[in-house]
mmCIF file of C-alpha atoms in Angstrom:
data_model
loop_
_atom_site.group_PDB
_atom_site.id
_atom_site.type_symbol
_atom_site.label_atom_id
_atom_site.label_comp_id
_atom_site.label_asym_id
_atom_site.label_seq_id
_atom_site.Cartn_x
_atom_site.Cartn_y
_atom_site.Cartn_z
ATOM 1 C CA UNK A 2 -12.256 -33.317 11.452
ATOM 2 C CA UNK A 3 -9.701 -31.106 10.942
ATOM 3 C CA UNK A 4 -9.969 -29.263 7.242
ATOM 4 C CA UNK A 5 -11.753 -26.443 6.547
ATOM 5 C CA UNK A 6 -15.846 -27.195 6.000
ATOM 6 C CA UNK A 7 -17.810 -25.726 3.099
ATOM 7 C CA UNK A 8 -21.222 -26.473 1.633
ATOM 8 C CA UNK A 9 -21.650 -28.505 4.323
ATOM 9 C CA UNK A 10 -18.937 -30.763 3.596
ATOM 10 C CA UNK A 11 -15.643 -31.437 4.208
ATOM 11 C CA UNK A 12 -12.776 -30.110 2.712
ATOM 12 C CA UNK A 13 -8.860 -30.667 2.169
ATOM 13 C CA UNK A 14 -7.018 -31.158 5.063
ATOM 14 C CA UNK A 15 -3.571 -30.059 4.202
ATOM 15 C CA UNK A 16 -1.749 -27.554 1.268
ATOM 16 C CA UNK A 17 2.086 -27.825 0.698
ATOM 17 C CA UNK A 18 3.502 -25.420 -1.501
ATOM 18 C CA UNK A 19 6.711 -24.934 -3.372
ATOM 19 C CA UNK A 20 8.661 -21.737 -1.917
ATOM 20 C CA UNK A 21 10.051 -19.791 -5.082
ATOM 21 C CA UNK A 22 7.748 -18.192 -7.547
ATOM 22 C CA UNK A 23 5.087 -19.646 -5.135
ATOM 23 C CA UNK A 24 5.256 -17.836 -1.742
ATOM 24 C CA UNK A 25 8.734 -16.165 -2.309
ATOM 25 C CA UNK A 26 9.529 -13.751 -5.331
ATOM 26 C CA UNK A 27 12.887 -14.753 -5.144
ATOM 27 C CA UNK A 28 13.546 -14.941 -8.889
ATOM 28 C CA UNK A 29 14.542 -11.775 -9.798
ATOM 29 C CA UNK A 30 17.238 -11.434 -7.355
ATOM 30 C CA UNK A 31 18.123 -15.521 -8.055
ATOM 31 C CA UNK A 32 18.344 -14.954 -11.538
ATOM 32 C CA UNK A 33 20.768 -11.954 -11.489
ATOM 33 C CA UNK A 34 23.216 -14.034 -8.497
ATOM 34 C CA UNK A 35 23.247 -16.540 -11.235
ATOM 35 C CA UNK A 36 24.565 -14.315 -14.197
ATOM 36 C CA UNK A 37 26.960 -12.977 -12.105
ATOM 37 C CA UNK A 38 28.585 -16.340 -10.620
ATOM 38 C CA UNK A 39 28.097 -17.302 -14.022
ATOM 39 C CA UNK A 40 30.186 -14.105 -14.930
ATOM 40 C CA UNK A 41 33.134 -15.552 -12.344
ATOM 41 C CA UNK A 42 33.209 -18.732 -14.211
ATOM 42 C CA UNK A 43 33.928 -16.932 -17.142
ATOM 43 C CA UNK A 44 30.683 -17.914 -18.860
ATOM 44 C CA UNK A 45 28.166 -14.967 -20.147
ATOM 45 C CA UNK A 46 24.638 -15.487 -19.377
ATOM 46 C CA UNK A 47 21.947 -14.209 -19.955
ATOM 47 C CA UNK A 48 19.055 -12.601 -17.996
ATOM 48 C CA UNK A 49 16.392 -15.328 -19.786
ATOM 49 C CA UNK A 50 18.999 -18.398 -19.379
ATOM 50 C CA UNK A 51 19.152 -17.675 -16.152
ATOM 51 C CA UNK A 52 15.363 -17.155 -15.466
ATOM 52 C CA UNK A 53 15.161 -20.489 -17.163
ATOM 53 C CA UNK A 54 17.356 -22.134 -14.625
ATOM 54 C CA UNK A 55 15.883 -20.884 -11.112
ATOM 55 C CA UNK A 56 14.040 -23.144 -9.034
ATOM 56 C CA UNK A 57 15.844 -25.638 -10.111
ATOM 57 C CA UNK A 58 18.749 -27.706 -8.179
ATOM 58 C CA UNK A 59 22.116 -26.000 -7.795
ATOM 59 C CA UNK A 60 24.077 -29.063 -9.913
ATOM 60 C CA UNK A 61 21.636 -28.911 -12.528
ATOM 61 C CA UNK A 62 21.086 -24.999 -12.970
ATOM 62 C CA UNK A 63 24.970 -24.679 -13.098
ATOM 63 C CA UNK A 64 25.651 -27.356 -15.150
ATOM 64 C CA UNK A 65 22.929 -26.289 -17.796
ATOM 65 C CA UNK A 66 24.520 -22.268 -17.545
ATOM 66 C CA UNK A 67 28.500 -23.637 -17.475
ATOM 67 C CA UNK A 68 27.373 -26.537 -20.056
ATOM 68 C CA UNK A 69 29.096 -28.824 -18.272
ATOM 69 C CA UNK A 70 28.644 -32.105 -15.988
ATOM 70 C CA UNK A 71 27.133 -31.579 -12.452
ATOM 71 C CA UNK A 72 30.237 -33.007 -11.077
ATOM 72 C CA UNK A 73 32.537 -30.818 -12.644
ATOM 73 C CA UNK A 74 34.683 -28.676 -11.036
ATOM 74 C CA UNK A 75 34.049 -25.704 -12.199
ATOM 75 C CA UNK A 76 30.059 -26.144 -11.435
ATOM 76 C CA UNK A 77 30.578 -27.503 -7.895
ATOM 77 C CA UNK A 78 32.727 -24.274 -7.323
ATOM 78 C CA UNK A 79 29.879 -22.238 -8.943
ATOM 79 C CA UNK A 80 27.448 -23.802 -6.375
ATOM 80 C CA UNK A 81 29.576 -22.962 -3.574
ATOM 81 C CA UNK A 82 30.303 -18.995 -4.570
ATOM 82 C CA UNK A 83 26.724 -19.260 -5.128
ATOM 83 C CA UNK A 84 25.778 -20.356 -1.441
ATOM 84 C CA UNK A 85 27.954 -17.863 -0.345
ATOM 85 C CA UNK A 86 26.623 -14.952 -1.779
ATOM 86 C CA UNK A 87 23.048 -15.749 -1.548
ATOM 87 C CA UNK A 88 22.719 -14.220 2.029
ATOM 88 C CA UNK A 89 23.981 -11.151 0.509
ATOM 89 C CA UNK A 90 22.143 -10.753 -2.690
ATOM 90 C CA UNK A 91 18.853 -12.472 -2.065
ATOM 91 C CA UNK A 92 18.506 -13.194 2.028
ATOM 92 C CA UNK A 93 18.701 -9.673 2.627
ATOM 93 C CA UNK A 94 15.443 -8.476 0.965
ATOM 94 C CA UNK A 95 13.704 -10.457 3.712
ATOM 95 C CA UNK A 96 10.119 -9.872 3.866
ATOM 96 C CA UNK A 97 9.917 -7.742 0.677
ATOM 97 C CA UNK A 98 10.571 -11.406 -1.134
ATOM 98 C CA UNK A 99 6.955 -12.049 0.021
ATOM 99 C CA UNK A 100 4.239 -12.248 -2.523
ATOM 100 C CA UNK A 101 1.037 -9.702 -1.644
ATOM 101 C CA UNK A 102 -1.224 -11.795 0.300
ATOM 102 C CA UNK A 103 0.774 -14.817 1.535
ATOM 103 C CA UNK A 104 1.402 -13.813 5.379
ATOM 104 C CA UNK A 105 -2.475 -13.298 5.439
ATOM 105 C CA UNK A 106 -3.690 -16.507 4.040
ATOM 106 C CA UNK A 107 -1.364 -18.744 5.003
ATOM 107 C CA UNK A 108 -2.548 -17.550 8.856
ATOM 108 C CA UNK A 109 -6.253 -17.819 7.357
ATOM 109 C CA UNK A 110 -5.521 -21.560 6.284
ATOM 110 C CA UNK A 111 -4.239 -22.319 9.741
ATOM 111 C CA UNK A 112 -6.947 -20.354 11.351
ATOM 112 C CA UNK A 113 -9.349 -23.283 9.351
ATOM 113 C CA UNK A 114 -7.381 -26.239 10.474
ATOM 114 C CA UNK A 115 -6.020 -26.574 7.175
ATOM 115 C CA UNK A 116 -2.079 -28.560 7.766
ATOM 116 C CA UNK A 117 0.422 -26.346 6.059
ATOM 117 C CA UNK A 118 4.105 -27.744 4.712
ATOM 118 C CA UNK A 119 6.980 -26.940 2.117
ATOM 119 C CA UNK A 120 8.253 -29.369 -0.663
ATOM 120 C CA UNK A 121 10.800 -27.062 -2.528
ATOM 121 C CA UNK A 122 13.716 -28.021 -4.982
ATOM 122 C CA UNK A 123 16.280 -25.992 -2.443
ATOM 123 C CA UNK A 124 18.082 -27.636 0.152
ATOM 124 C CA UNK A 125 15.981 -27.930 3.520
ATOM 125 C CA UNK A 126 18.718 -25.505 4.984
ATOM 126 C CA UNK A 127 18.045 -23.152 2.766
ATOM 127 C CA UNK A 128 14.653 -22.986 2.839
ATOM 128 C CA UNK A 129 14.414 -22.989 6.726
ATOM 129 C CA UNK A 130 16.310 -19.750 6.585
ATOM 130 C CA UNK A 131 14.699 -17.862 3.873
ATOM 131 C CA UNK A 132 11.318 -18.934 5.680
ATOM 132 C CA UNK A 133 12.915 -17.231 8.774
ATOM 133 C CA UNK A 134 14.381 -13.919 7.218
ATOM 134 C CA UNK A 135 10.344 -13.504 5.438
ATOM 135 C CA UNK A 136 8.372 -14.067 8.995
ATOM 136 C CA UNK A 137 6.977 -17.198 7.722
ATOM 137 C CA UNK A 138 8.769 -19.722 9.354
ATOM 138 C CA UNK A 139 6.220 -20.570 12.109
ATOM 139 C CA UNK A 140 3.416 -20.504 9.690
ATOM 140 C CA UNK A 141 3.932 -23.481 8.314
ATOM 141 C CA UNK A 142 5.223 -27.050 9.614
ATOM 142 C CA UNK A 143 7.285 -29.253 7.844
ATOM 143 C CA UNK A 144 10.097 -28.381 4.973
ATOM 144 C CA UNK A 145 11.441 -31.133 3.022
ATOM 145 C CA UNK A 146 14.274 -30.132 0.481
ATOM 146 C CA UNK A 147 15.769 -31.312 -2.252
ATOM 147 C CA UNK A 148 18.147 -32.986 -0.092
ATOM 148 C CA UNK A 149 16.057 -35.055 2.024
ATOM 149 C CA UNK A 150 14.697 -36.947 -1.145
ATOM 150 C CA UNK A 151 16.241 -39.354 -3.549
ATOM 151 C CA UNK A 152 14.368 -38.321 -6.439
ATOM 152 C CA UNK A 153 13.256 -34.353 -7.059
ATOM 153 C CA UNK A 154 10.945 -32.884 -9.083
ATOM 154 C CA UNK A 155 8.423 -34.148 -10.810
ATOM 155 C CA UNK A 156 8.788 -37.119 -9.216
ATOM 156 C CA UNK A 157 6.150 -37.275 -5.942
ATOM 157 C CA UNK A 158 8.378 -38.296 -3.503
ATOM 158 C CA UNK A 159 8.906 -35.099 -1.483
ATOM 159 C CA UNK A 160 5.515 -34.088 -1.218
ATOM 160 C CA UNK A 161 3.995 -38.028 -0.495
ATOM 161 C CA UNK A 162 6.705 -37.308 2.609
ATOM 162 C CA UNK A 163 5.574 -34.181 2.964
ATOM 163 C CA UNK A 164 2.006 -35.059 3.532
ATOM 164 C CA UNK A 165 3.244 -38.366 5.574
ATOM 165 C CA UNK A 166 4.635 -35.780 8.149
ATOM 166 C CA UNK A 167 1.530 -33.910 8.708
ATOM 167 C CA UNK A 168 -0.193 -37.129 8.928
ATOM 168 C CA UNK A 169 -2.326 -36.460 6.732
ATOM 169 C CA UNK A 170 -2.911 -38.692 2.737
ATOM 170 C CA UNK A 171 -1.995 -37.241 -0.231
ATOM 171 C CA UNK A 172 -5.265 -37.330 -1.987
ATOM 172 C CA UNK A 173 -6.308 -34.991 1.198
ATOM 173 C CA UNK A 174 -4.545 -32.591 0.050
ATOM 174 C CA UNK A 175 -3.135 -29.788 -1.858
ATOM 175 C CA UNK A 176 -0.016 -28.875 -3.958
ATOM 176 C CA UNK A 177 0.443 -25.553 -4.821
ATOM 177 C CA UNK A 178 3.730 -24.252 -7.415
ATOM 178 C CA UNK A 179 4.189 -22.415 -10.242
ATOM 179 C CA UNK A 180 6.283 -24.877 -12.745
ATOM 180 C CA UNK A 181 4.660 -27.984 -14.871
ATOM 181 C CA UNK A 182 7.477 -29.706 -12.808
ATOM 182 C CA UNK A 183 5.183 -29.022 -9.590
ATOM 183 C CA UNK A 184 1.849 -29.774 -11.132
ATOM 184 C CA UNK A 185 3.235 -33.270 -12.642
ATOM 185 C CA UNK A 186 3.997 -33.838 -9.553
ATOM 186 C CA UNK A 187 1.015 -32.899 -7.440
ATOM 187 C CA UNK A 188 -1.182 -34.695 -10.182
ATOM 188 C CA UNK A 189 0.546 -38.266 -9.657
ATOM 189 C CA UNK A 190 0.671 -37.875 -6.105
ATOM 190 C CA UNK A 191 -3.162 -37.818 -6.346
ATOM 191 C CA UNK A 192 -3.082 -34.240 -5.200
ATOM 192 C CA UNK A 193 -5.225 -31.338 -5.793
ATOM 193 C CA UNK A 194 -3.302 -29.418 -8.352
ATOM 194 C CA UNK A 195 -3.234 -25.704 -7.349
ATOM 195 C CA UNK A 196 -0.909 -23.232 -9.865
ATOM 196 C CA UNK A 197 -0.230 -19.701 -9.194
ATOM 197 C CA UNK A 198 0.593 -17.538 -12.871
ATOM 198 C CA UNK A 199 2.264 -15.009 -11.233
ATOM 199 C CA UNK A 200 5.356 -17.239 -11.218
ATOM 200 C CA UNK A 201 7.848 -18.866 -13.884
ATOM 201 C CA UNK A 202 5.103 -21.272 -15.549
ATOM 202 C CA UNK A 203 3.001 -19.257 -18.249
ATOM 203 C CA UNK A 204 -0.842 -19.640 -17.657
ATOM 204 C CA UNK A 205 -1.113 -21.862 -21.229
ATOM 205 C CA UNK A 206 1.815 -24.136 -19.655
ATOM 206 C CA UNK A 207 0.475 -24.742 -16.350
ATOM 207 C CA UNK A 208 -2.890 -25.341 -18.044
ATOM 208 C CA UNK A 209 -2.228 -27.622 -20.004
ATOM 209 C CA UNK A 210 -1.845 -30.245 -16.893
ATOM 210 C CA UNK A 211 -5.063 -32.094 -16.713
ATOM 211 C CA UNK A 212 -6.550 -31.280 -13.625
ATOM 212 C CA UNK A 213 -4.691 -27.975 -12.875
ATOM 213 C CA UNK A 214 -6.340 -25.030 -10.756
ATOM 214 C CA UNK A 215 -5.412 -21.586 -12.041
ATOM 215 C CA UNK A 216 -5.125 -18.888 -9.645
ATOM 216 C CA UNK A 217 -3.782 -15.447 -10.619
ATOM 217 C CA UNK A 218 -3.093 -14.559 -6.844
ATOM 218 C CA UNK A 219 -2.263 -15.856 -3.319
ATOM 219 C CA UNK A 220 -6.005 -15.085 -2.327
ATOM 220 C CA UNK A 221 -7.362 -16.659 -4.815
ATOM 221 C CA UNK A 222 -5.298 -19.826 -3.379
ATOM 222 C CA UNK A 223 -6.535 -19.647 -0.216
ATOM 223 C CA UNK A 224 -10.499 -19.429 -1.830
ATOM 224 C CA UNK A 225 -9.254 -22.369 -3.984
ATOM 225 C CA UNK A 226 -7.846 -24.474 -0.972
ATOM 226 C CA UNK A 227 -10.831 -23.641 1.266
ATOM 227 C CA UNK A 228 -13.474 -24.987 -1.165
ATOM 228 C CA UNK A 229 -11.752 -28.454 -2.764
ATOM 229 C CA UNK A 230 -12.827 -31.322 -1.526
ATOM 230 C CA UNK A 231 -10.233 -34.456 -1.344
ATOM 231 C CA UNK A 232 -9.781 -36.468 -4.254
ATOM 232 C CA UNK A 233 -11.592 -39.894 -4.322
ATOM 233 C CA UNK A 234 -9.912 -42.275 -2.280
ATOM 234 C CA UNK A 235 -7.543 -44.430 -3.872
ATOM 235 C CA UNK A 236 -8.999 -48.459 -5.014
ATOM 236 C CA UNK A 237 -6.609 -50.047 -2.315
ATOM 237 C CA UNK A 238 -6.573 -47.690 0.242
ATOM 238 C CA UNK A 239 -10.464 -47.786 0.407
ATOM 239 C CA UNK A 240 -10.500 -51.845 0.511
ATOM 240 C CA UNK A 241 -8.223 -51.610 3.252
ATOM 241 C CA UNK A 242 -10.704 -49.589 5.356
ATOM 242 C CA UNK A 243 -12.939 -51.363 4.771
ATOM 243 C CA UNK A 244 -11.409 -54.446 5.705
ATOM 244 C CA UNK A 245 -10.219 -52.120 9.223
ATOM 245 C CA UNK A 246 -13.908 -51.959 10.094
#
């Protein structure tokens, strides 16, 4: 078996995680890009509307900051200044976008056999390269964007493909984010529900999702990941091992 053992039993065999406000403290820098491309649109915004809006899609964060529809001009030429300029603003702080702790337990997950992946509202592109500029990249396996699903957050498609790439069942793993967005969607995935405070979801918020596990720090969600056992095994997926044997 491949997950990490403790107490003598088995553990989780795989953790995804979302990338901003998760492993990447990326929303300082994201939410002052957006106020300024906001700024070029000739819409004022402000520091807390645009907190409010990061992490989530490009088409919806402008089009909630311009009020207008995501297919608007005007927003689809905010999205585009705002690709451009995110090499500049936020791609260049590199490693220093790192939370404390994250190099060092995502290598201690891997050193237990523990499957890592990304499931993150930015497009796979994106996400690739910011995992590059960090020194993450090779830490961790699969990245599935926003773009590679048909339905986003908090809807469990990308992480039920994320887990389907490692090979390894959903309720055998872990989700870790910092939004109720990401803990909706962990829970009806059948996923262990792992939430990190230090991100854009208040502890009360992410709390408040039945089944939630608070952690306050990156090691505290490697000590969380190392000692949950997998979920029960779905009704039909455990009648159709046992009609396998």
């Amino acid at each position: 078996m491949r997950g990490v053992r403790g107490a003598g039993s088995e553990t989780i065999k795989a953790a995804v995680f979302d990338l901003d406000g998760t492993l990447a403290n990326t929303r300082p820098a994201i939410a002052k890009l957006l106020v300024k491309v906001a700024a070029e649109q000739g819409r004022t915004v402000t520091p807390r509307q645009a907190a409010a809006a990061v992490g989530k899609p490009p088409g919806q964060a402008f089009g909630r900051l311009l009020g207008k529809p995501e297919d608007d001009a005007q927003v689809l030429a905010a999205i585009n200044r705002y690709r451009e300029q995110f090499a500049v603003d936020v791609m260049c702080l590199g490693p220093q976008l790192l939370f404390p702790g994250v190099t060092a337990g995502l290598s201690a997950l891997r050193a237990h056999g523990v499957e890592l992946a990304v499931a993150t509202s930015k497009s796979t592109r994106g996400a690739e390269a910011l995992l590059d500029v960090m020194g993450i990249r090779e830490l961790v396996g699969p990245v599935i964007g926003q773009d590679m699903v048909r339905r986003g957050k908090p809807h469990p498609e990308m992480v039920l493909r994320a887990a389907g790439r490692l090979g390894v069942a959903a309720w055998e793993s872990a989700y870790v984010g910092d939004t109720v967005g990401d803990m909706r969607m962990a829970v009806t995935a059948r996923m262990e529900a792992v939430a990190v405070t230090y991100g854009a979801g208040t502890f009360g918020e992410l709390a408040a999702v039945a089944g939630t596990r608070m952690c306050s720090s990156f090691k505290d969600v490697v000590s969380v990941i190392a000692a949950s056992r997998p979920r029960r095994m779905p009704a039909p997926a455990l009648a159709a091992q046992r009609r396998r044997r």
